[in-house]
Amino acid sequence: MNPITNTDYVTILPELVLAAFGLIVMLVEPFVTKGGSRKPLGYLACLGALASLAATWYQAGSPYTQGFFKMVLVDHFSVFFHVVIALVLFVALLGSLDYVERQHIRAGEFYALMLFGAVGMDLMSSATELVLIFIALEISSISTYILAGMRRRVAISAEASLKYFLLGSFATGFFLYGVSLMFGATGTTSILAIGPQLHAGGFNPLVFAAVALMFVGLGFKIASAPFHVWTPDVYEGAPAPVVAFMSTAPKAAAFAVLLRVLFAAWTPGWFWPVWISAALSMTLGNIGALRQTNIKRMLAYSSIAHAGYLLVAFAASKAADTAGISAAIFYTAAYAAMNVGAFLVISHLAGEGERFVAIDDYAGLSRRQPAVAASLALLLLSLIGIPATGGFFAKFYVFSAALQANLVGLTILGLINSGIAAYYYLRVIVVMYMREHPAEHEHGHGAERITIPEGVALTLSVLATLYLGIMPNRVLQLAIEAAKDLLR
Amino acid sequence: MMHTVLFIIFAVVCVAAAINLLAQRHPINSALSLIVVMGSLALLYLLLGAEFVAAVQIIIYAGAIMVLFVFTIMLLNAGEEELSKSSRVAIVFGVPAVAVIVAALAYILSRGAGTAALGDFIGGPKEIGRLLFRDFLLPFEVTSVLILIAIMGAVVLARREER
């Protein structure tokens, strides 16, 4: 008798599809003629991303299904994150088609690693078992460590990969230690079983240590202070489309895990660590970004700050109240939309060997490439949180949830930080629109037009940002559904 | 009584070997300390009554994985490591932070451990087999993706760049 039924396979359908496409890309790669274009592999990978989106769509028909002996749970929550991850993957793949050729990166492995990484991220958002979460987290992390080092001709890429790997393994150790203490305290590693155990068992100090250690491990993955030091160096060294991917998709997945661990099991003792980390991330991220002259480093610090805003939503979450959790879920989607776009512009303009990544290289961009400059300007305005962009509603929901939860101090700190952040985002816009490029004709930088895949990817990201900024209700509704399923 | 004495002996050996692993400057010495750590862990499992886990610990960790470690160290011909000057930040913040975390964990573990029930799980081959190939089938299978990625990573990052 076979205890595994078709329903079980449906619960991991998007992951199966992605893994299958990853394998196909690997197998097709040797058949591409030597020296020929590797773009077909990229299109194949894009197809894989879309197929996983379709598989998620199919899953959405029967939400709240458990599979594989309660290892995975398909609910509105997992479906929401699967969609975000699949879309980010699709856009990042489109954006890397030309980049990979330009930088002479081994294309087959590059696309396969992106797909396999997404397998891990998808599993992270649907797993309800800490052991499976750990393995999925490792899949997602290890593939990003490798992707960060794929610019083999550049030393800082190897540096980024090694730094990310060493610090990341250290952080994973913390997470695993937390999991083992949680097992010691409750006798189970299933998130859905931990909650009832905790409420039946009464006060157990071991649980506090477990939660704190798991928060350290996940805090590293979401780049929240004080576990953020790796971010600028890794983002600077890693290939730009990879940063577009890894600053959004694995982060969304890590936030999903954090939401599940903290709120589905309703573990105690998370409030102050989250509060402190939120306050530190917002402040250190924004202050760090002020001094940067390299746009990748600047956006790295900005991503730390955004992790801080997101943690404010965590701190604002209360039992049986979905405002904070749904704000956090909405923020992940909005942040993914705008940040992927911003890094795609960087990857388009970076040139061979990523020579043009200083903010000054963006001088006069509005004249050379008006559409690209306008898109970047819009995405940066969204990162500030200007109305009519996704970033505005993301921040709005977070801070209104925080006020409802009486977190006045954290809200004020967040608003001050948003003000500081406006300065460095606007500086890039000013450079693009107000300043002339001094040596525009000498090295011909910025003359190359945006290619069709890059253009499509950028358009998608801009449209998503605008959609979330003008008609946020539909996505917010989905986020609330997801939060309800999470607390069920 | 006997049980506690044995536990303390092997626990002390384990921790001492782990510290020695970090303190040694030659990789081979560190690797040999790691064998001691793995071996004493196996004995601790044995004390808990998990014979199968103890045997697996010896065969896989102290055996197979350590051979790979030693093999790699030999292949790379790794010499004695040079100590870099320790940074002031590490001493000013790191040492107190480690002390605080160790103290907090020790306090918590001494107060709140040993209440969870494991049911009738004893750790025999039959139970582990059932867990691995039934309840934990998905994590078990997903590990293959993890290994595949690791292999690809080694190939990608170690291959010589042409041109």
XYZ file of C-alpha atoms in Angstrom:
651
model
C 0.000 0.000 0.000
C 1.283 3.365 -0.902
C 0.467 5.932 1.753
C 1.518 8.850 -0.445
C -1.391 10.006 -2.561
C -1.818 12.494 -5.364
C -2.900 15.155 -2.893
C 0.535 14.919 -1.342
C 2.216 15.594 -4.648
C -0.045 18.558 -5.317
C 1.133 20.169 -2.094
C 4.662 20.361 -3.478
C 3.712 20.877 -7.125
C 5.456 24.260 -7.653
C 8.630 22.902 -6.075
C 8.493 19.796 -8.268
C 8.032 21.932 -11.374
C 10.952 24.193 -10.491
C 13.231 21.251 -9.695
C 12.264 19.566 -12.961
C 13.059 22.683 -14.956
C 16.336 23.054 -13.086
C 17.296 19.537 -14.133
C 16.187 20.155 -17.731
C 18.318 23.285 -17.915
C 21.299 21.315 -16.628
C 20.724 18.513 -19.115
C 20.162 20.774 -22.120
C 23.205 22.916 -21.397
C 25.800 20.518 -22.920
C 23.815 20.425 -26.178
C 24.041 24.160 -26.746
C 26.740 24.734 -29.347
C 30.051 25.909 -27.992
C 30.334 29.661 -28.224
C 26.658 29.930 -29.133
C 24.134 32.045 -27.308
C 23.018 30.608 -23.997
C 19.803 32.628 -24.046
C 17.529 29.661 -24.870
C 18.495 28.191 -21.490
C 17.402 31.427 -19.880
C 14.061 31.350 -21.668
C 13.639 27.745 -20.546
C 14.248 28.850 -16.967
C 11.729 31.691 -17.391
C 9.242 29.107 -18.606
C 9.960 27.144 -15.433
C 9.156 30.183 -13.307
C 5.869 30.675 -15.140
C 5.060 26.966 -14.856
C 5.576 27.146 -11.088
C 3.235 30.134 -11.063
C 0.629 28.023 -12.868
C 1.197 25.173 -10.403
C 0.622 27.596 -7.531
C -2.545 28.754 -9.260
C -3.679 25.131 -9.368
C -2.896 24.746 -5.662
C -4.903 27.853 -4.826
C -8.035 25.958 -5.847
C -7.911 23.796 -2.725
C -6.366 25.841 0.050
C -5.509 24.487 3.470
C -4.277 21.059 2.452
C -1.601 19.253 4.378
C 0.733 16.838 2.715
C 3.556 14.390 3.365
C 2.588 13.522 6.934
C 1.963 17.152 7.869
C 5.333 18.328 6.594
C 3.906 20.949 4.261
C 0.779 23.030 4.403
C -0.732 24.719 1.371
C -2.797 27.673 2.547
C -3.378 31.249 1.412
C -0.176 32.156 3.186
C 2.032 29.738 1.264
C 0.246 30.522 -2.006
C 0.878 34.257 -1.531
C 4.592 33.734 -0.971
C 4.842 31.190 -3.804
C 3.405 33.786 -6.175
C 5.798 36.482 -4.959
C 8.790 34.146 -5.299
C 7.755 32.902 -8.752
C 7.250 36.446 -10.048
C 10.549 37.658 -8.608
C 12.284 34.645 -10.133
C 10.695 35.312 -13.524
C 11.625 38.992 -13.536
C 15.159 38.362 -12.256
C 15.706 35.679 -14.897
C 14.493 37.988 -17.662
C 16.819 40.661 -16.355
C 19.823 38.350 -16.305
C 19.534 37.023 -19.888
C 21.741 39.730 -21.370
C 23.727 40.321 -18.217
C 24.977 36.735 -18.150
C 26.300 37.029 -21.706
C 27.862 40.414 -21.052
C 29.734 39.260 -17.946
C 30.733 35.848 -19.377
C 29.021 33.936 -16.587
C 28.433 30.200 -16.987
C 24.796 30.391 -18.000
C 23.618 26.798 -17.510
C 24.645 26.591 -13.872
C 23.460 30.152 -13.253
C 19.881 29.495 -14.360
C 19.755 26.042 -12.754
C 20.920 27.464 -9.415
C 18.285 30.195 -9.555
C 15.590 27.548 -10.125
C 16.866 25.202 -7.414
C 17.196 28.115 -5.020
C 13.542 28.938 -5.645
C 12.671 25.329 -4.733
C 14.124 25.959 -1.294
C 12.389 29.317 -0.936
C 9.012 27.861 -1.926
C 9.427 25.040 0.578
C 10.366 27.515 3.305
C 7.026 29.253 2.921
C 4.931 26.085 2.903
C 6.816 23.904 5.393
C 5.333 23.433 8.847
C 8.127 21.268 10.166
C 11.310 22.838 11.494
C 13.517 20.090 10.066
C 12.134 20.667 6.579
C 12.412 24.430 7.055
C 16.067 23.979 7.936
C 16.803 21.952 4.807
C 14.848 24.375 2.615
C 16.683 27.296 4.204
C 19.976 25.622 3.380
C 18.940 25.014 -0.238
C 18.008 28.656 -0.623
C 21.129 29.889 1.173
C 23.699 27.663 -0.499
C 22.399 28.465 -3.967
C 22.660 32.191 -3.194
C 26.186 31.774 -1.777
C 27.232 30.225 -5.073
C 25.329 32.720 -7.231
C 27.042 35.563 -5.358
C 30.418 34.242 -6.477
C 29.597 33.678 -10.130
C 31.476 36.676 -11.471
C 34.599 34.583 -11.640
C 36.764 37.337 -13.145
C 36.213 39.737 -10.271
C 37.866 39.406 -6.876
C 35.120 41.174 -4.933
C 32.630 38.586 -6.171
C 34.664 35.777 -4.637
C 35.015 37.859 -1.494
C 31.251 38.368 -1.375
C 30.605 34.666 -1.824
C 33.062 33.603 0.864
C 31.918 36.213 3.373
C 28.299 35.327 2.782
C 29.066 31.629 3.095
C 31.054 31.862 6.342
C 28.704 34.257 8.117
C 25.657 32.483 6.697
C 26.781 29.072 7.944
C 27.406 30.607 11.351
C 23.877 32.031 11.371
C 22.419 28.702 10.256
C 24.157 27.140 13.237
C 22.237 29.506 15.516
C 18.974 28.590 13.836
C 19.680 24.890 14.225
C 20.600 25.345 17.881
C 17.295 27.137 18.384
C 15.427 24.295 16.691
C 17.111 21.710 18.902
C 16.274 23.670 22.065
C 12.691 24.001 20.861
C 12.603 20.240 20.420
C 14.048 19.863 23.887
C 11.352 22.096 25.348
C 8.330 20.730 23.531
C 9.298 17.283 22.254
C 8.233 18.160 18.722
C 9.571 20.035 15.726
C 6.225 20.507 14.024
C 5.184 24.163 14.142
C 1.523 23.265 14.336
C 2.155 20.988 17.319
C 4.481 23.382 19.144
C 1.728 25.914 19.829
C -0.617 23.577 21.774
C 2.390 22.063 23.565
C 3.517 25.487 24.734
C 0.115 26.462 26.011
C -0.322 23.153 27.814
C 3.171 23.111 29.291
C 3.218 26.486 31.010
C 6.303 28.609 31.486
C 9.512 27.070 30.172
C 12.589 29.299 29.938
C 14.081 26.973 27.336
C 11.525 28.231 24.820
C 12.771 31.803 25.193
C 16.316 30.732 24.390
C 15.046 28.710 21.434
C 13.081 31.635 20.012
C 15.975 34.041 20.522
C 18.435 31.711 18.765
C 16.097 31.072 15.848
C 15.592 34.815 15.553
C 19.363 35.285 15.302
C 19.561 32.760 12.476
C 16.634 34.215 10.543
C 17.679 37.787 11.348
C 20.840 37.135 9.393
C 18.889 35.908 6.383
C 16.619 38.965 6.351
C 19.625 41.272 6.917
C 18.235 42.965 10.002
C 20.544 44.740 12.417
C 22.602 43.714 14.368
C 23.084 40.785 11.966
C 23.423 42.959 8.881
C 27.173 43.557 8.514
C 27.535 41.224 5.549
C 24.924 42.970 3.412
C 26.826 45.855 1.758
C 29.886 43.769 0.870
C 27.859 40.878 -0.508
C 25.510 43.104 -2.516
C 28.468 44.999 -3.922
C 30.327 41.891 -5.041
C 27.466 39.699 -6.225
C 26.172 39.983 -9.814
C 23.461 42.666 -10.000
C 20.580 40.409 -11.183
C 21.492 37.951 -8.434
C 21.221 40.801 -5.924
C 17.820 41.651 -7.411
C 16.847 38.052 -6.722
C 18.505 37.502 -3.364
C 17.486 40.789 -1.816
C 13.840 39.901 -2.367
C 12.963 36.214 -2.843
C 15.039 34.507 -0.104
C 14.193 37.413 2.150
C 10.476 36.989 1.517
C 10.889 33.286 2.273
C 12.827 34.003 5.475
C 10.112 36.440 6.552
C 7.561 33.718 5.847
C 9.464 31.333 8.122
C 9.723 33.987 10.812
C 5.988 34.653 10.589
C 5.223 30.954 10.852
C 7.608 30.298 13.711
C 6.540 33.331 15.734
C 2.836 33.537 15.030
C 1.549 30.151 13.872
C 3.063 28.551 16.957
C 2.585 31.761 18.943
C 5.880 31.344 20.713
C 6.607 33.673 23.625
C 9.479 36.040 24.140
C 9.868 37.421 20.636
C 8.589 40.939 21.240
C 11.677 42.701 22.596
C 14.221 41.067 20.280
C 12.013 42.063 17.335
C 11.469 45.585 18.703
C 15.181 46.209 19.234
C 16.116 44.694 15.890
C 13.495 46.810 14.103
C 14.704 50.025 15.703
C 18.367 49.214 15.045
C 17.795 48.111 11.449
C 15.884 51.240 10.481
C 18.423 53.557 12.061
C 21.655 51.825 11.087
C 20.397 51.077 7.585
C 19.422 54.632 6.804
C 22.447 56.251 8.409
C 24.720 53.814 6.606
C 23.066 54.537 3.256
C 23.662 58.290 3.578
C 27.404 58.006 3.076
C 27.490 55.583 0.151
C 28.784 56.527 -3.280
C 28.245 53.075 -4.789
C 24.599 52.558 -5.694
C 24.676 48.828 -4.908
C 25.997 49.519 -1.419
C 23.438 52.269 -0.972
C 20.588 49.928 -1.840
C 22.124 47.286 0.425
C 21.831 49.648 3.381
C 18.367 50.613 2.210
C 17.378 46.942 2.259
C 18.542 46.738 5.881
C 16.311 49.714 6.670
C 13.366 48.085 4.907
C 13.866 44.896 6.923
C 13.528 47.193 9.923
C 10.194 48.631 8.742
C 8.985 45.093 8.172
C 9.951 44.080 11.687
C 7.888 47.000 12.981
C 4.887 45.171 11.515
C 6.005 42.041 13.351
C 6.220 43.915 16.621
C 2.715 45.277 15.994
C 1.218 41.795 15.696
C -1.035 40.588 18.441
C -2.859 37.320 18.957
C -6.068 37.007 16.942
C -5.371 40.236 15.136
C -4.295 40.180 11.524
C -3.416 43.869 11.048
C 0.303 43.573 11.794
C 0.806 40.240 10.060
C -1.063 41.249 6.915
C 0.907 44.530 6.836
C 4.122 42.518 6.974
C 2.951 40.213 4.179
C 1.900 43.168 2.019
C 5.234 44.879 2.670
C 7.177 41.830 1.454
C 5.296 41.899 -1.855
C 5.666 45.663 -2.322
C 9.339 45.603 -1.396
C 9.955 42.720 -3.807
C 8.288 44.628 -6.662
C 10.254 47.838 -6.245
C 13.614 46.431 -5.242
C 13.840 43.911 -8.077
C 13.206 46.741 -10.534
C 15.837 49.003 -8.998
C 18.504 46.308 -9.178
C 17.540 45.435 -12.754
C 18.265 49.025 -13.759
C 21.655 48.727 -12.053
C 22.341 45.470 -13.847
C 21.369 47.035 -17.187
C 23.647 50.045 -16.715
C 26.569 48.292 -15.031
C 28.389 47.444 -18.256
C 30.988 44.723 -18.689
C 32.673 43.868 -15.399
C 30.144 46.071 -13.587
C 32.264 49.181 -14.001
C 29.464 51.719 -13.716
C 27.951 51.268 -10.304
C 28.838 54.618 -8.728
C 25.978 57.033 -8.181
C 27.906 59.586 -10.273
C 27.701 57.240 -13.267
C 23.968 57.953 -13.307
C 24.552 61.618 -14.157
C 22.582 62.695 -17.194
C 20.775 59.367 -17.446
C 17.480 61.167 -18.038
C 18.870 62.455 -21.328
C 20.551 59.265 -22.473
C 17.808 56.822 -21.523
C 14.690 58.715 -20.470
C 12.498 55.642 -19.985
C 15.020 53.827 -17.798
C 15.656 56.974 -15.756
C 11.928 57.502 -15.264
C 11.451 53.896 -14.161
C 14.306 54.088 -11.677
C 12.976 57.403 -10.379
C 9.561 55.871 -9.819
C 11.019 52.837 -8.038
C 13.155 55.054 -5.812
C 10.121 57.212 -4.998
C 8.352 54.002 -4.059
C 11.258 53.022 -1.799
C 10.841 56.408 -0.073
C 7.121 55.768 0.265
C 5.605 58.513 -1.886
C 1.816 58.128 -2.449
C 0.583 56.356 -5.604
C 3.412 53.806 -5.295
C 3.456 50.422 -3.595
C 5.971 51.630 -1.039
C 3.500 54.188 0.296
C 0.772 51.711 1.161
C 3.298 49.215 2.487
C 4.593 51.788 4.966
C 1.089 53.105 5.629
C -0.236 49.701 6.662
C 2.834 48.956 8.762
C 2.714 52.220 10.682
C -1.046 52.199 11.155
C -0.800 48.647 12.528
C 1.989 49.850 14.827
C -0.159 52.753 16.082
C -3.085 50.409 16.683
C -0.779 48.290 18.795
C 0.320 51.403 20.737
C 3.885 51.255 19.488
C 4.194 55.046 19.398
C 7.960 55.144 19.938
C 8.686 52.701 17.137
C 6.300 54.519 14.787
C 7.938 57.889 15.405
C 11.366 56.346 14.884
C 10.144 54.800 11.640
C 8.736 58.077 10.367
C 11.941 59.974 11.191
C 13.867 57.278 9.368
C 11.619 57.545 6.319
C 12.509 61.229 6.249
C 16.229 60.496 6.381
C 15.811 57.862 3.674
C 14.209 60.379 1.323
C 17.513 62.235 1.204
C 19.648 59.495 -0.286
C 17.007 58.182 -2.673
C 16.315 61.686 -3.958
C 20.031 62.283 -4.398
C 20.114 59.578 -7.074
C 17.119 61.156 -8.822
C 18.781 64.568 -8.682
C 21.977 63.149 -10.187
C 20.000 61.479 -12.981
C 17.962 64.526 -13.895
C 19.984 67.576 -12.949
C 23.568 66.701 -13.621
C 25.394 66.401 -16.932
C 27.586 63.398 -17.488
C 31.111 64.827 -17.740
C 32.664 62.202 -19.975
C 29.551 61.079 -21.760
C 31.107 60.805 -25.185
C 34.433 59.376 -24.125
C 33.640 55.823 -23.149
C 30.197 55.722 -24.648
C 28.718 54.505 -21.394
C 24.955 54.295 -21.284
C 24.603 54.407 -25.019
C 23.542 50.761 -25.256
C 19.809 50.487 -25.400
C 17.797 48.418 -23.016
C 17.089 44.996 -24.539
C 13.613 43.545 -24.865
C 13.817 41.033 -21.969
C 15.289 43.689 -19.697
C 12.610 46.112 -20.801
C 9.832 43.598 -20.142
C 11.257 42.793 -16.713
C 11.566 46.449 -15.771
C 8.070 47.218 -17.057
C 6.616 44.366 -15.011
C 8.325 45.618 -11.887
C 7.172 49.214 -12.469
C 3.620 48.085 -13.210
C 3.543 45.948 -10.076
C 4.754 48.897 -8.001
C 2.108 51.174 -9.492
C -0.601 48.543 -9.127
C 0.169 48.130 -5.440
C 0.195 51.893 -5.067
C -3.058 52.660 -6.857
C -5.179 49.581 -6.231
C -3.739 47.940 -3.117
C -7.053 46.523 -1.928
C -6.965 43.262 -3.825
C -3.465 42.335 -2.657
C -4.185 43.568 0.858
C -7.250 41.346 0.917
C -5.075 38.383 -0.090
C -2.563 39.310 2.604
C -5.348 39.374 5.195
C -6.558 35.957 4.006
C -2.990 34.712 4.310
C -2.678 36.113 7.831
C -5.968 34.477 8.815
C -4.767 31.108 7.537
C -1.505 31.592 9.403
C -3.290 32.091 12.712
C -5.794 29.329 12.128
C 25.148 7.049 39.838
C 27.432 5.178 37.466
C 25.453 6.730 34.681
C 26.051 10.294 35.874
C 29.760 9.697 36.385
C 30.131 8.328 32.865
C 28.116 11.204 31.469
C 30.299 13.794 33.195
C 33.500 12.113 32.032
C 32.488 11.965 28.382
C 30.871 15.401 28.413
C 34.075 16.922 29.781
C 36.155 15.051 27.197
C 33.819 16.267 24.455
C 33.980 19.934 25.472
C 37.730 19.799 26.060
C 38.291 18.280 22.612
C 36.053 20.923 21.043
C 38.080 23.704 22.680
C 41.291 21.986 21.647
C 39.966 21.862 18.072
C 39.797 25.641 18.033
C 43.071 26.165 19.839
C 45.194 23.913 17.622
C 46.998 25.675 14.818
C 47.668 22.723 12.567
C 44.582 21.494 10.647
C 45.448 17.824 11.202
C 45.488 18.322 14.961
C 42.117 20.037 14.743
C 40.742 17.180 12.658
C 41.964 14.633 15.199
C 40.316 16.614 17.997
C 37.118 16.521 16.007
C 37.300 12.719 15.990
C 37.486 12.781 19.770
C 34.443 15.083 19.858
C 32.490 12.762 17.573
C 33.559 9.687 19.512
C 32.562 11.071 22.887
C 29.242 12.248 21.415
C 28.650 8.675 20.260
C 29.270 7.454 23.802
C 26.817 10.037 25.124
C 24.194 8.687 22.705
C 24.991 5.214 23.960
C 24.397 6.362 27.516
C 20.973 7.591 26.424
C 20.205 4.117 25.157
C 20.349 4.960 21.460
C 22.694 2.230 20.274
C 21.871 2.625 16.616
C 22.465 6.379 16.600
C 25.752 5.828 18.424
C 26.900 3.282 15.842
C 25.867 5.563 12.972
C 27.667 8.463 14.629
C 30.891 6.441 14.732
C 30.586 5.028 11.210
C 29.502 8.187 9.426
C 30.987 11.066 11.384
C 34.071 9.663 13.061
C 34.623 7.367 10.089
C 33.546 8.532 6.659
C 33.349 12.285 7.123
C 36.594 12.523 9.052
C 38.387 10.565 6.343
C 37.188 13.166 3.862
C 38.393 15.954 6.145
C 41.838 14.459 6.573
C 42.019 13.637 2.880
C 41.227 17.231 1.938
C 43.755 18.608 4.386
C 46.418 16.293 2.964
C 45.488 17.120 -0.642
C 45.647 20.842 -0.022
C 48.846 20.305 1.934
C 47.521 22.797 4.446
C 50.215 24.052 6.768
C 50.043 25.683 10.118
C 47.615 28.570 10.145
C 48.917 32.025 10.833
C 47.159 33.912 13.538
C 46.018 37.327 12.496
C 46.131 40.108 15.008
C 42.862 39.841 16.883
C 40.746 42.911 16.385
C 39.891 45.177 19.275
C 36.165 44.977 18.512
C 36.290 41.218 18.940
C 37.843 41.547 22.385
C 35.801 44.515 23.624
C 32.396 43.277 22.436
C 32.889 39.646 21.478
C 34.288 38.185 24.673
C 31.694 39.761 27.010
C 28.907 38.858 24.573
C 30.033 35.227 24.493
C 30.241 35.187 28.285
C 26.729 36.619 28.592
C 25.240 34.172 26.077
C 26.948 31.158 27.652
C 25.838 32.242 31.122
C 22.263 32.824 29.966
C 22.075 29.475 28.181
C 23.620 27.645 31.124
C 21.152 29.284 33.497
C 18.178 28.461 31.280
C 19.281 24.894 30.625
C 19.923 24.253 34.299
C 16.450 25.479 35.176
C 14.142 24.341 32.485
C 15.420 21.171 30.864
C 14.058 17.685 30.913
C 10.291 18.074 30.847
C 9.421 17.124 27.285
C 8.069 13.690 26.569
C 9.346 11.799 23.558
C 6.687 9.123 23.682
C 8.015 5.623 23.230
C 10.741 6.636 20.829
C 13.947 4.839 21.760
C 16.069 5.302 18.665
C 16.305 1.783 17.320
C 16.888 1.119 13.624
C 13.246 0.239 13.045
C 11.909 3.483 14.495
C 14.501 5.593 12.755
C 13.768 3.856 9.494
C 10.073 4.509 9.891
C 10.672 8.157 10.714
C 13.106 8.670 7.863
C 11.143 6.928 5.147
C 7.622 7.745 6.265
C 7.079 10.819 8.424
C 10.216 12.602 7.267
C 10.171 11.302 3.710
C 9.892 14.751 2.187
C 12.850 16.331 4.067
C 14.833 13.182 3.276
C 14.129 13.463 -0.442
C 14.576 17.222 -0.543
C 18.097 16.750 0.790
C 18.971 15.427 -2.676
C 18.335 18.897 -4.110
C 20.630 20.302 -1.441
C 23.391 17.870 -2.376
C 22.908 18.568 -6.072
C 23.329 22.284 -5.460
C 26.440 21.689 -3.382
C 27.981 19.601 -6.173
C 27.113 22.249 -8.751
C 28.598 24.911 -6.530
C 31.861 23.023 -6.205
C 32.026 22.556 -9.985
C 31.131 26.160 -10.785
C 33.427 27.802 -8.284
C 36.406 25.483 -8.752
C 36.462 25.202 -12.546
C 39.178 27.122 -14.337
C 37.901 30.055 -16.361
C 38.590 29.643 -20.050
C 39.728 32.581 -22.194
